[in-house]
């Protein structure tokens, strides 16, 4: 939390306490206005440290951080596995629908053999991804303060960067081909697959990085 935001919440808490407002009601008001429970209690820690002239004792949270790292890394890796495999399946199908005469070979494998590993990857990793995603979602619903987990935010922003690089690279690839006059149905479909998958991953992480706004 920035110093300005911290001062804003702390100033509100001081004013509320001077008027005899209960702590739990202050926390509820802050949460109603978009502040997480962790940030609210962080500001309360600063308030009571000043009032009591002693800082509250802290306890390391390494097990919780390790659990966050495990879940979000597994979420990221499994998402990467099944989206890449799904993209490869589409690329192979597009190549079948729009064959390149310069790459034709009479010894082409049957489609089933070409996509067997990709299909197996999707079948195995997508359920794991969905299960881990469900665990994360339930944890966030039960404890909204986990939205402020440093490990969670770092890994989520790294995933956003990776997805953004894929989308931007696809856009550059498309514009370059357009300027060279090399656009074809196969190229357009390949670009569309990369854009949809990369954009979908970017949207997934962007929509889940912050708690839903309570109206």
CSV table of C-alpha atoms in Angstrom, one decimal:
chain,number,residue,atom,x,y,z
A,1,UNK,CA,0.0,0.0,0.0
A,2,UNK,CA,1.4,3.4,-0.9
A,3,UNK,CA,2.1,6.0,1.7
A,4,UNK,CA,-0.7,8.3,0.5
A,5,UNK,CA,-3.3,5.4,0.7
A,6,UNK,CA,-1.9,4.4,4.1
A,7,UNK,CA,-2.2,7.9,5.4
A,8,UNK,CA,-5.8,8.1,4.0
A,9,UNK,CA,-6.9,5.0,5.8
A,10,UNK,CA,-5.0,5.8,9.0
A,11,UNK,CA,-6.5,9.3,9.0
A,12,UNK,CA,-10.0,7.8,8.6
A,13,UNK,CA,-9.4,5.3,11.5
A,14,UNK,CA,-8.2,8.1,13.8
A,15,UNK,CA,-11.2,10.2,13.1
A,16,UNK,CA,-13.6,7.3,13.6
A,17,UNK,CA,-12.0,6.2,16.8
A,18,UNK,CA,-12.2,9.8,18.2
A,19,UNK,CA,-16.0,9.5,17.7
A,20,UNK,CA,-16.1,6.2,19.4
A,21,UNK,CA,-16.7,4.0,16.4
A,22,UNK,CA,-16.0,0.2,17.0
A,23,UNK,CA,-13.1,-1.4,15.2
A,24,UNK,CA,-15.2,-4.1,13.5
A,25,UNK,CA,-17.5,-1.5,12.1
A,26,UNK,CA,-14.6,0.6,10.8
A,27,UNK,CA,-13.2,-2.5,9.1
A,28,UNK,CA,-16.6,-3.3,7.5
A,29,UNK,CA,-16.8,0.3,6.2
A,30,UNK,CA,-13.3,0.1,4.7
A,31,UNK,CA,-14.1,-3.2,3.0
A,32,UNK,CA,-17.4,-1.8,1.7
A,33,UNK,CA,-15.3,1.0,0.1
A,34,UNK,CA,-12.9,-1.3,-1.7
A,35,UNK,CA,-10.1,-1.7,0.9
A,36,UNK,CA,-9.0,-5.3,1.7
A,37,UNK,CA,-9.2,-6.6,5.2
A,38,UNK,CA,-5.4,-7.0,5.3
A,39,UNK,CA,-4.9,-3.3,4.4
A,40,UNK,CA,-7.5,-2.3,7.0
A,41,UNK,CA,-5.9,-4.3,9.8
A,42,UNK,CA,-2.5,-3.0,8.6
A,43,UNK,CA,-3.7,0.5,9.2
A,44,UNK,CA,-5.1,-0.5,12.6
A,45,UNK,CA,-1.6,-1.9,13.5
A,46,UNK,CA,-0.1,1.5,12.7
A,47,UNK,CA,-2.9,3.2,14.7
A,48,UNK,CA,-2.5,1.1,17.8
A,49,UNK,CA,1.3,1.2,17.6
A,50,UNK,CA,1.1,5.0,17.9
A,51,UNK,CA,-1.6,5.0,20.6
A,52,UNK,CA,0.1,2.3,22.7
A,53,UNK,CA,3.6,3.5,21.9
A,54,UNK,CA,4.6,-0.1,21.1
A,55,UNK,CA,4.5,-2.0,17.8
A,56,UNK,CA,2.3,-5.2,17.7
A,57,UNK,CA,4.4,-8.4,17.5
A,58,UNK,CA,4.7,-10.0,14.1
A,59,UNK,CA,5.0,-13.6,13.1
A,60,UNK,CA,6.6,-14.9,9.9
A,61,UNK,CA,4.2,-16.3,7.4
A,62,UNK,CA,6.5,-18.5,5.3
A,63,UNK,CA,4.2,-21.5,5.2
A,64,UNK,CA,1.4,-19.4,3.8
A,65,UNK,CA,3.7,-17.8,1.2
A,66,UNK,CA,5.0,-21.2,0.2
A,67,UNK,CA,1.4,-22.4,-0.3
A,68,UNK,CA,0.6,-19.3,-2.4
A,69,UNK,CA,3.8,-19.9,-4.5
A,70,UNK,CA,2.9,-23.6,-5.0
A,71,UNK,CA,-0.7,-22.9,-6.1
A,72,UNK,CA,0.0,-20.0,-8.4
A,73,UNK,CA,3.0,-21.6,-10.0
A,74,UNK,CA,1.0,-24.8,-10.6
A,75,UNK,CA,-1.9,-22.7,-11.9
A,76,UNK,CA,0.5,-20.9,-14.3
A,77,UNK,CA,2.3,-24.0,-15.5
A,78,UNK,CA,-0.8,-26.1,-16.2
A,79,UNK,CA,-2.5,-23.2,-17.9
A,80,UNK,CA,0.6,-22.8,-20.1
A,81,UNK,CA,0.7,-26.5,-20.9
A,82,UNK,CA,-2.9,-26.9,-22.1
A,83,UNK,CA,-3.1,-23.6,-23.9
A,84,UNK,CA,0.2,-24.3,-25.9
A,85,UNK,CA,-1.1,-27.9,-26.6
A,86,UNK,CA,-4.4,-26.5,-27.7
A,87,UNK,CA,-2.7,-24.0,-30.0
A,88,UNK,CA,-0.6,-26.8,-31.6
A,89,UNK,CA,-3.7,-28.8,-32.3
A,90,UNK,CA,-5.3,-25.9,-34.1
A,91,UNK,CA,-2.0,-25.2,-36.0
A,92,UNK,CA,-2.0,-28.8,-37.2
A,93,UNK,CA,-5.7,-28.7,-38.2
A,94,UNK,CA,-5.2,-25.5,-40.1
A,95,UNK,CA,-2.2,-27.0,-41.9
A,96,UNK,CA,-4.4,-29.9,-42.9
A,97,UNK,CA,-7.2,-27.6,-44.1
A,98,UNK,CA,-4.8,-25.2,-45.9
A,99,UNK,CA,-1.8,-27.3,-47.0
A,100,UNK,CA,1.4,-25.6,-48.1
A,101,UNK,CA,2.5,-27.2,-51.4
A,102,UNK,CA,6.2,-26.4,-50.7
A,103,UNK,CA,6.0,-28.5,-47.5
A,104,UNK,CA,4.0,-31.5,-48.9
A,105,UNK,CA,5.2,-34.9,-48.0
A,106,UNK,CA,3.7,-38.3,-49.0
A,107,UNK,CA,4.8,-39.7,-45.7
A,108,UNK,CA,2.6,-37.5,-43.6
A,109,UNK,CA,1.4,-39.0,-40.4
A,110,UNK,CA,-2.3,-39.7,-39.7
A,111,UNK,CA,-3.9,-36.8,-37.9
A,112,UNK,CA,-4.5,-39.0,-34.8
A,113,UNK,CA,-0.8,-39.6,-34.5
A,114,UNK,CA,0.1,-36.0,-35.1
A,115,UNK,CA,-2.1,-34.6,-32.3
A,116,UNK,CA,-2.0,-37.5,-29.9
A,117,UNK,CA,0.5,-35.9,-27.5
A,118,UNK,CA,-1.2,-32.5,-27.7
A,119,UNK,CA,-4.6,-34.1,-26.9
A,120,UNK,CA,-3.1,-36.1,-24.0
A,121,UNK,CA,-1.5,-32.8,-22.6
A,122,UNK,CA,-4.9,-31.0,-22.7
A,123,UNK,CA,-6.7,-34.0,-21.2
A,124,UNK,CA,-4.2,-34.3,-18.3
A,125,UNK,CA,-3.4,-30.7,-17.5
A,126,UNK,CA,-6.7,-28.9,-18.0
A,127,UNK,CA,-8.5,-30.7,-15.1
A,128,UNK,CA,-5.5,-30.0,-12.9
A,129,UNK,CA,-5.6,-26.3,-13.9
A,130,UNK,CA,-9.4,-26.2,-13.2
A,131,UNK,CA,-9.0,-27.9,-9.8
A,132,UNK,CA,-6.2,-25.5,-8.8
A,133,UNK,CA,-8.2,-22.5,-10.1
A,134,UNK,CA,-11.2,-23.6,-7.9
A,135,UNK,CA,-9.0,-23.9,-4.9
A,136,UNK,CA,-7.6,-20.4,-5.4
A,137,UNK,CA,-11.0,-19.0,-6.0
A,138,UNK,CA,-12.5,-20.6,-2.8
A,139,UNK,CA,-9.5,-19.3,-0.8
A,140,UNK,CA,-10.0,-15.8,-2.1
A,141,UNK,CA,-13.8,-15.9,-1.4
A,142,UNK,CA,-13.1,-17.1,2.2
A,143,UNK,CA,-10.2,-14.7,2.8
A,144,UNK,CA,-10.3,-11.6,0.6
A,145,UNK,CA,-7.1,-10.4,2.3
A,146,UNK,CA,-5.2,-13.0,0.2
A,147,UNK,CA,-5.7,-10.7,-2.8
A,148,UNK,CA,-2.9,-8.6,-1.3
A,149,UNK,CA,-0.5,-11.6,-1.1
A,150,UNK,CA,2.9,-10.4,-2.4
A,151,UNK,CA,3.7,-13.8,-3.9
A,152,UNK,CA,0.3,-13.9,-5.6
A,153,UNK,CA,0.7,-10.5,-7.1
A,154,UNK,CA,4.3,-11.1,-8.3
A,155,UNK,CA,3.4,-14.3,-10.1
A,156,UNK,CA,0.2,-12.9,-11.5
A,157,UNK,CA,2.0,-9.8,-12.9
A,158,UNK,CA,4.7,-12.1,-14.4
A,159,UNK,CA,2.0,-14.1,-16.1
A,160,UNK,CA,0.4,-10.9,-17.4
A,161,UNK,CA,3.8,-9.8,-18.9
A,162,UNK,CA,4.3,-13.2,-20.6
A,163,UNK,CA,0.8,-13.1,-22.1
A,164,UNK,CA,1.2,-9.5,-23.2
A,165,UNK,CA,4.5,-10.4,-24.9
A,166,UNK,CA,2.8,-13.2,-26.8
A,167,UNK,CA,-0.1,-10.9,-28.0
A,168,UNK,CA,2.3,-8.0,-29.0
A,169,UNK,CA,4.6,-10.5,-30.8
A,170,UNK,CA,1.6,-11.8,-32.7
A,171,UNK,CA,0.5,-8.3,-33.6
A,172,UNK,CA,4.0,-7.4,-34.9
A,173,UNK,CA,4.1,-10.7,-36.8
A,174,UNK,CA,0.7,-10.0,-38.4
A,175,UNK,CA,1.5,-6.4,-39.4
A,176,UNK,CA,4.9,-7.4,-40.8
A,177,UNK,CA,3.3,-10.0,-43.0
A,178,UNK,CA,0.7,-7.5,-44.1
A,179,UNK,CA,3.3,-5.0,-45.1
A,180,UNK,CA,5.2,-7.7,-47.1
A,181,UNK,CA,2.0,-8.8,-48.8
A,182,UNK,CA,2.3,-12.3,-47.4
A,183,UNK,CA,-1.2,-12.6,-45.9
A,184,UNK,CA,-3.0,-15.9,-46.6
A,185,UNK,CA,-5.9,-17.8,-45.1
A,186,UNK,CA,-3.5,-20.1,-43.3
A,187,UNK,CA,-1.5,-17.2,-41.9
A,188,UNK,CA,-4.6,-15.3,-40.8
A,189,UNK,CA,-5.9,-18.4,-38.9
A,190,UNK,CA,-2.6,-19.1,-37.3
A,191,UNK,CA,-2.4,-15.5,-36.1
A,192,UNK,CA,-6.0,-15.6,-34.9
A,193,UNK,CA,-5.3,-18.8,-32.8
A,194,UNK,CA,-2.3,-17.1,-31.2
A,195,UNK,CA,-4.2,-13.9,-30.5
A,196,UNK,CA,-7.2,-15.7,-29.0
A,197,UNK,CA,-5.1,-17.9,-26.7
A,198,UNK,CA,-2.6,-15.2,-25.6
A,199,UNK,CA,-5.4,-12.7,-25.2
A,200,UNK,CA,-7.5,-15.2,-23.2
A,201,UNK,CA,-4.6,-15.9,-20.8
A,202,UNK,CA,-4.0,-12.1,-20.4
A,203,UNK,CA,-7.7,-11.5,-19.7
A,204,UNK,CA,-7.9,-14.4,-17.2
A,205,UNK,CA,-5.1,-13.0,-15.1
A,206,UNK,CA,-6.2,-9.3,-15.5
A,207,UNK,CA,-9.7,-10.1,-14.3
A,208,UNK,CA,-8.5,-12.1,-11.3
A,209,UNK,CA,-5.7,-9.9,-10.0
A,210,UNK,CA,-8.0,-7.6,-7.9
A,211,UNK,CA,-11.1,-8.5,-5.9
A,212,UNK,CA,-14.5,-7.9,-7.5
A,213,UNK,CA,-15.9,-4.4,-6.8
A,214,UNK,CA,-18.8,-4.5,-4.3
A,215,UNK,CA,-21.6,-2.2,-5.4
